[in-house]
Structures are given as structure tokens and as C-alpha cells.
Amino acid sequence: MSALRTLFSNASFLRQSISQPILYNSSLSRNFSVSTPLQKYKLKTHSGTRKRWTALPNGLFKRGKVGKVHLNTHKAASRVNRLCQTAYSLPAQTVTLKKLMPYA
């Protein structure tokens, strides 16, 4: 008889716990509205600029000159040699390049 009484008392406890809403700890639940404004947006690098320019440690950018790949037979030797040299960015270009390549 005492075993049945214990069984029924446990069953009533289970009925009460099921009927009551389950409360979760608020720190464990994910709160999307709080975390979203804290993240900064990722800036995209301009793909054409990335292919043509390289950032230097001093803040300037360098690039190769164009016009020496083909059709060089009619060009003067001094011109072809000048086209082999590296070109560096001017101060006005550097401002624009830093915007186009924010992580360089």
C-alpha cells in the first residue's frame, strides 16, 4: 500500500511539472537583437584595384606599367625600358586607393 502511495505521489509531481511552463535561464538563450548592432560591416576590396596595385609598408602603392606585353617592335628601346619600371602612387591616388583597398 505504501508503494502505491509513493507511486501516485510521484505521478502527481510529474503532472505538476509538465503542466507548468519551462523557464529557461535568460543568459543561455540567444538574443539576436542585442548582438546585431555591435557588429561592424565588412568592407569589400575593389577587385580591379587588388589585381593592379600592391600596398607598401610606408603607405604608398606600387603598380607595373602597361604597354609592354606585345606590339613592341615599333617602339623605341628607351620607351620599352621605361615601361619596365615600377610606378608609384601619387598623393591624390593614395587617398582613393586606401578607400578602394581598406584592408591593404
Short mmCIF file of N, CA and C in Angstrom, two decimals:
data_model
loop_
_atom_site.label_atom_id
_atom_site.label_comp_id
_atom_site.label_asym_id
_atom_site.label_seq_id
_atom_site.Cartn_x
_atom_site.Cartn_y
_atom_site.Cartn_z
N MET A 1 0.82 -1.18 0.00
CA MET A 1 0.00 0.00 0.00
C MET A 1 0.87 1.26 0.00
N SER A 2 1.94 1.24 0.77
CA SER A 2 2.83 2.40 0.82
C SER A 2 3.56 2.58 -0.52
N ALA A 3 3.82 1.45 -1.22
CA ALA A 3 4.47 1.55 -2.52
C ALA A 3 3.56 2.23 -3.53
N LEU A 4 2.26 1.93 -3.48
CA LEU A 4 1.30 2.58 -4.38
C LEU A 4 1.17 4.06 -4.04
N ARG A 5 1.18 4.37 -2.76
CA ARG A 5 1.06 5.77 -2.35
C ARG A 5 2.28 6.56 -2.86
N THR A 6 3.46 5.98 -2.79
CA THR A 6 4.67 6.63 -3.29
C THR A 6 4.61 6.80 -4.80
N LEU A 7 4.10 5.79 -5.50
CA LEU A 7 3.98 5.86 -6.94
C LEU A 7 3.03 6.96 -7.36
N PHE A 8 1.87 7.07 -6.68
CA PHE A 8 0.90 8.09 -7.04
C PHE A 8 1.40 9.49 -6.67
N SER A 9 2.12 9.60 -5.58
CA SER A 9 2.65 10.91 -5.22
C SER A 9 3.70 11.37 -6.24
N ASN A 10 4.51 10.45 -6.75
CA ASN A 10 5.48 10.80 -7.80
C ASN A 10 4.76 11.16 -9.09
N ALA A 11 3.69 10.47 -9.41
CA ALA A 11 2.92 10.76 -10.62
C ALA A 11 2.29 12.15 -10.54
N SER A 12 1.80 12.53 -9.39
CA SER A 12 1.22 13.87 -9.25
C SER A 12 2.32 14.94 -9.40
N PHE A 13 3.51 14.64 -8.93
CA PHE A 13 4.62 15.57 -9.09
C PHE A 13 4.96 15.75 -10.58
N LEU A 14 4.93 14.64 -11.32
CA LEU A 14 5.23 14.72 -12.75
C LEU A 14 4.16 15.51 -13.48
N ARG A 15 2.88 15.34 -13.08
CA ARG A 15 1.80 16.09 -13.72
C ARG A 15 1.97 17.58 -13.47
N GLN A 16 2.35 17.96 -12.27
CA GLN A 16 2.54 19.37 -11.96
C GLN A 16 3.71 19.97 -12.73
N SER A 17 4.79 19.21 -12.84
CA SER A 17 5.96 19.76 -13.53
C SER A 17 5.73 19.88 -15.03
N ILE A 18 4.89 18.99 -15.60
CA ILE A 18 4.60 19.06 -17.03
C ILE A 18 3.64 20.21 -17.32
N SER A 19 2.68 20.44 -16.44
CA SER A 19 1.69 21.48 -16.68
C SER A 19 2.27 22.87 -16.52
N GLN A 20 3.34 23.02 -15.74
CA GLN A 20 3.93 24.33 -15.55
C GLN A 20 4.86 24.65 -16.72
N PRO A 21 4.90 25.91 -17.14
CA PRO A 21 5.80 26.26 -18.26
C PRO A 21 7.26 26.13 -17.83
N ILE A 22 8.08 25.76 -18.77
CA ILE A 22 9.51 25.58 -18.50
C ILE A 22 10.18 26.94 -18.68
N LEU A 23 10.86 27.39 -17.66
CA LEU A 23 11.55 28.67 -17.71
C LEU A 23 13.04 28.42 -17.92
N TYR A 24 13.58 29.05 -18.94
CA TYR A 24 14.99 28.90 -19.23
C TYR A 24 15.74 30.09 -18.65
N ASN A 25 16.99 29.88 -18.40
CA ASN A 25 17.85 30.95 -17.93
C ASN A 25 18.06 31.94 -19.07
N SER A 26 17.82 33.22 -18.82
CA SER A 26 17.89 34.22 -19.89
C SER A 26 19.30 34.35 -20.45
N SER A 27 20.33 34.06 -19.66
CA SER A 27 21.69 34.19 -20.16
C SER A 27 22.03 33.09 -21.15
N LEU A 28 21.32 31.96 -21.10
CA LEU A 28 21.60 30.87 -22.03
C LEU A 28 20.86 31.05 -23.35
N SER A 29 19.75 31.80 -23.35
CA SER A 29 19.00 31.97 -24.59
C SER A 29 19.73 32.95 -25.50
N ARG A 30 19.55 32.79 -26.79
CA ARG A 30 20.22 33.65 -27.76
C ARG A 30 19.37 34.88 -28.01
N ASN A 31 19.95 36.01 -27.90
CA ASN A 31 19.25 37.27 -28.09
C ASN A 31 19.84 37.94 -29.32
N PHE A 32 19.16 37.83 -30.46
CA PHE A 32 19.71 38.30 -31.72
C PHE A 32 19.69 39.82 -31.83
N SER A 33 18.70 40.45 -31.24
CA SER A 33 18.58 41.89 -31.40
C SER A 33 19.71 42.64 -30.70
N VAL A 34 20.31 42.07 -29.67
CA VAL A 34 21.37 42.75 -28.95
C VAL A 34 22.70 42.62 -29.68
N SER A 35 22.98 41.45 -30.25
CA SER A 35 24.29 41.22 -30.84
C SER A 35 24.45 41.82 -32.22
N THR A 36 23.38 42.08 -32.95
CA THR A 36 23.48 42.55 -34.33
C THR A 36 24.05 43.96 -34.45
N PRO A 37 23.60 44.96 -33.68
CA PRO A 37 24.16 46.31 -33.87
C PRO A 37 25.61 46.44 -33.46
N LEU A 38 26.14 45.54 -32.66
CA LEU A 38 27.51 45.65 -32.21
C LEU A 38 28.52 45.25 -33.27
N GLN A 39 28.09 44.52 -34.30
CA GLN A 39 29.00 44.08 -35.34
C GLN A 39 29.17 45.18 -36.37
N LYS A 40 30.42 45.34 -36.86
CA LYS A 40 30.68 46.31 -37.91
C LYS A 40 30.57 45.61 -39.26
N TYR A 41 30.30 46.40 -40.28
CA TYR A 41 30.19 45.84 -41.60
C TYR A 41 31.57 45.58 -42.19
N LYS A 42 31.68 44.55 -42.98
CA LYS A 42 32.93 44.26 -43.67
C LYS A 42 32.92 45.04 -44.98
N LEU A 43 34.02 45.70 -45.26
CA LEU A 43 34.14 46.46 -46.49
C LEU A 43 34.73 45.58 -47.58
N LYS A 44 34.23 45.75 -48.78
CA LYS A 44 34.73 44.95 -49.89
C LYS A 44 35.89 45.67 -50.57
N THR A 45 36.89 44.90 -50.93
CA THR A 45 38.03 45.42 -51.68
C THR A 45 37.67 45.42 -53.16
N HIS A 46 38.02 46.50 -53.85
CA HIS A 46 37.77 46.58 -55.29
C HIS A 46 38.65 45.58 -56.01
N SER A 47 38.04 44.68 -56.74
CA SER A 47 38.80 43.56 -57.32
C SER A 47 39.80 44.02 -58.38
N GLY A 48 39.45 45.02 -59.18
CA GLY A 48 40.39 45.52 -60.18
C GLY A 48 41.59 46.20 -59.56
N THR A 49 41.35 46.91 -58.48
CA THR A 49 42.46 47.56 -57.77
C THR A 49 43.36 46.52 -57.12
N ARG A 50 42.77 45.49 -56.57
CA ARG A 50 43.57 44.44 -55.93
C ARG A 50 44.49 43.75 -56.93
N LYS A 51 44.04 43.59 -58.16
CA LYS A 51 44.85 42.91 -59.18
C LYS A 51 45.99 43.80 -59.69
N ARG A 52 45.80 45.11 -59.67
CA ARG A 52 46.76 46.01 -60.30
C ARG A 52 47.73 46.70 -59.33
N TRP A 53 47.32 46.89 -58.08
CA TRP A 53 48.12 47.64 -57.13
C TRP A 53 48.56 46.77 -55.97
N THR A 54 49.72 47.10 -55.39
CA THR A 54 50.24 46.42 -54.21
C THR A 54 50.57 47.47 -53.16
N ALA A 55 50.14 47.23 -51.93
CA ALA A 55 50.40 48.19 -50.85
C ALA A 55 51.82 48.01 -50.33
N LEU A 56 52.46 49.12 -50.00
CA LEU A 56 53.80 49.12 -49.43
C LEU A 56 53.73 49.47 -47.94
N PRO A 57 54.73 49.09 -47.16
CA PRO A 57 54.70 49.39 -45.72
C PRO A 57 54.66 50.88 -45.39
N ASN A 58 55.17 51.73 -46.28
CA ASN A 58 55.20 53.17 -46.00
C ASN A 58 53.88 53.86 -46.33
N GLY A 59 52.85 53.11 -46.77
CA GLY A 59 51.55 53.70 -47.05
C GLY A 59 51.29 53.98 -48.52
N LEU A 60 52.33 53.89 -49.34
CA LEU A 60 52.15 54.11 -50.77
C LEU A 60 51.74 52.80 -51.45
N PHE A 61 51.42 52.91 -52.73
CA PHE A 61 51.05 51.76 -53.54
C PHE A 61 51.94 51.73 -54.77
N LYS A 62 52.22 50.53 -55.27
CA LYS A 62 53.02 50.42 -56.48
C LYS A 62 52.26 49.57 -57.49
N ARG A 63 52.60 49.79 -58.76
CA ARG A 63 51.98 49.03 -59.85
C ARG A 63 52.98 48.90 -60.98
N GLY A 64 52.71 47.95 -61.85
CA GLY A 64 53.50 47.81 -63.05
C GLY A 64 52.93 48.67 -64.16
N LYS A 65 53.79 49.16 -65.02
CA LYS A 65 53.31 49.97 -66.12
C LYS A 65 52.77 49.09 -67.23
N VAL A 66 51.86 49.64 -68.01
CA VAL A 66 51.20 48.88 -69.08
C VAL A 66 51.84 49.21 -70.41
N GLY A 67 51.62 48.36 -71.40
CA GLY A 67 52.03 48.65 -72.76
C GLY A 67 53.30 47.97 -73.21
N LYS A 68 53.73 46.91 -72.52
CA LYS A 68 54.96 46.26 -72.92
C LYS A 68 54.77 44.77 -73.21
N VAL A 69 53.58 44.30 -73.27
CA VAL A 69 53.34 42.87 -73.46
C VAL A 69 53.55 42.47 -74.91
N HIS A 70 53.02 43.26 -75.83
CA HIS A 70 53.14 42.90 -77.26
C HIS A 70 53.14 44.18 -78.08
N LEU A 71 53.37 44.04 -79.38
CA LEU A 71 53.45 45.17 -80.32
C LEU A 71 54.56 46.16 -79.92
N ASN A 72 55.74 45.61 -79.64
CA ASN A 72 56.85 46.44 -79.19
C ASN A 72 57.85 46.75 -80.29
N THR A 73 57.68 46.19 -81.46
CA THR A 73 58.71 46.35 -82.49
C THR A 73 58.82 47.79 -83.00
N HIS A 74 57.75 48.52 -83.00
CA HIS A 74 57.81 49.90 -83.50
C HIS A 74 58.13 50.90 -82.39
N LYS A 75 58.26 50.42 -81.13
CA LYS A 75 58.54 51.32 -80.01
C LYS A 75 60.06 51.46 -79.84
N ALA A 76 60.48 52.63 -79.40
CA ALA A 76 61.90 52.88 -79.16
C ALA A 76 62.36 52.07 -77.96
N ALA A 77 63.64 51.71 -77.95
CA ALA A 77 64.19 50.91 -76.85
C ALA A 77 64.09 51.64 -75.53
N SER A 78 64.29 52.95 -75.54
CA SER A 78 64.19 53.72 -74.30
C SER A 78 62.76 53.70 -73.77
N ARG A 79 61.80 53.71 -74.68
CA ARG A 79 60.39 53.67 -74.26
C ARG A 79 60.05 52.32 -73.64
N VAL A 80 60.53 51.23 -74.24
CA VAL A 80 60.25 49.90 -73.71
C VAL A 80 60.92 49.73 -72.34
N ASN A 81 62.14 50.24 -72.20
CA ASN A 81 62.82 50.16 -70.91
C ASN A 81 62.09 50.99 -69.84
N ARG A 82 61.56 52.12 -70.26
CA ARG A 82 60.81 52.95 -69.33
C ARG A 82 59.52 52.26 -68.89
N LEU A 83 58.91 51.48 -69.77
CA LEU A 83 57.69 50.76 -69.44
C LEU A 83 57.95 49.58 -68.49
N CYS A 84 59.20 49.16 -68.36
CA CYS A 84 59.52 48.07 -67.44
C CYS A 84 59.60 48.55 -66.00
N GLN A 85 59.74 49.85 -65.78
CA GLN A 85 59.93 50.36 -64.43
C GLN A 85 58.63 50.31 -63.62
N THR A 86 58.79 50.38 -62.32
CA THR A 86 57.64 50.36 -61.40
C THR A 86 57.11 51.77 -61.24
N ALA A 87 55.79 51.90 -61.22
CA ALA A 87 55.15 53.19 -60.99
C ALA A 87 54.59 53.22 -59.57
N TYR A 88 54.74 54.37 -58.90
CA TYR A 88 54.24 54.53 -57.53
C TYR A 88 53.07 55.51 -57.54
N SER A 89 52.22 55.36 -56.54
CA SER A 89 51.02 56.19 -56.49
C SER A 89 51.36 57.62 -56.08
N LEU A 90 50.62 58.56 -56.63
CA LEU A 90 50.73 59.96 -56.25
C LEU A 90 49.89 60.18 -54.99
N PRO A 91 50.10 61.29 -54.27
CA PRO A 91 49.31 61.51 -53.05
C PRO A 91 47.80 61.52 -53.28
N ALA A 92 47.36 62.09 -54.38
CA ALA A 92 45.92 62.10 -54.67
C ALA A 92 45.41 60.69 -54.96
N GLN A 93 46.23 59.88 -55.65
CA GLN A 93 45.84 58.50 -55.91
C GLN A 93 45.82 57.66 -54.64
N THR A 94 46.73 57.95 -53.72
CA THR A 94 46.84 57.17 -52.49
C THR A 94 45.56 57.28 -51.67
N VAL A 95 44.96 58.45 -51.63
CA VAL A 95 43.71 58.65 -50.89
C VAL A 95 42.61 57.76 -51.48
N THR A 96 42.51 57.74 -52.79
CA THR A 96 41.49 56.92 -53.46
C THR A 96 41.78 55.44 -53.29
N LEU A 97 43.04 55.05 -53.39
CA LEU A 97 43.41 53.64 -53.27
C LEU A 97 43.15 53.10 -51.86
N LYS A 98 43.31 53.93 -50.85
CA LYS A 98 43.03 53.48 -49.48
C LYS A 98 41.55 53.22 -49.28
N LYS A 99 40.70 53.93 -50.02
CA LYS A 99 39.26 53.67 -49.95
C LYS A 99 38.90 52.42 -50.72
N LEU A 100 39.58 52.19 -51.84
CA LEU A 100 39.28 51.02 -52.66
C LEU A 100 39.84 49.73 -52.04
N MET A 101 40.94 49.86 -51.29
CA MET A 101 41.57 48.71 -50.64
C MET A 101 41.65 48.97 -49.13
N PRO A 102 40.55 48.82 -48.41
CA PRO A 102 40.54 49.22 -47.00
C PRO A 102 41.41 48.35 -46.09
N TYR A 103 41.71 47.14 -46.48
CA TYR A 103 42.49 46.23 -45.62
C TYR A 103 43.93 46.08 -46.09
N ALA A 104 44.39 46.95 -47.01
CA ALA A 104 45.75 46.85 -47.52
C ALA A 104 46.70 47.62 -46.63
#
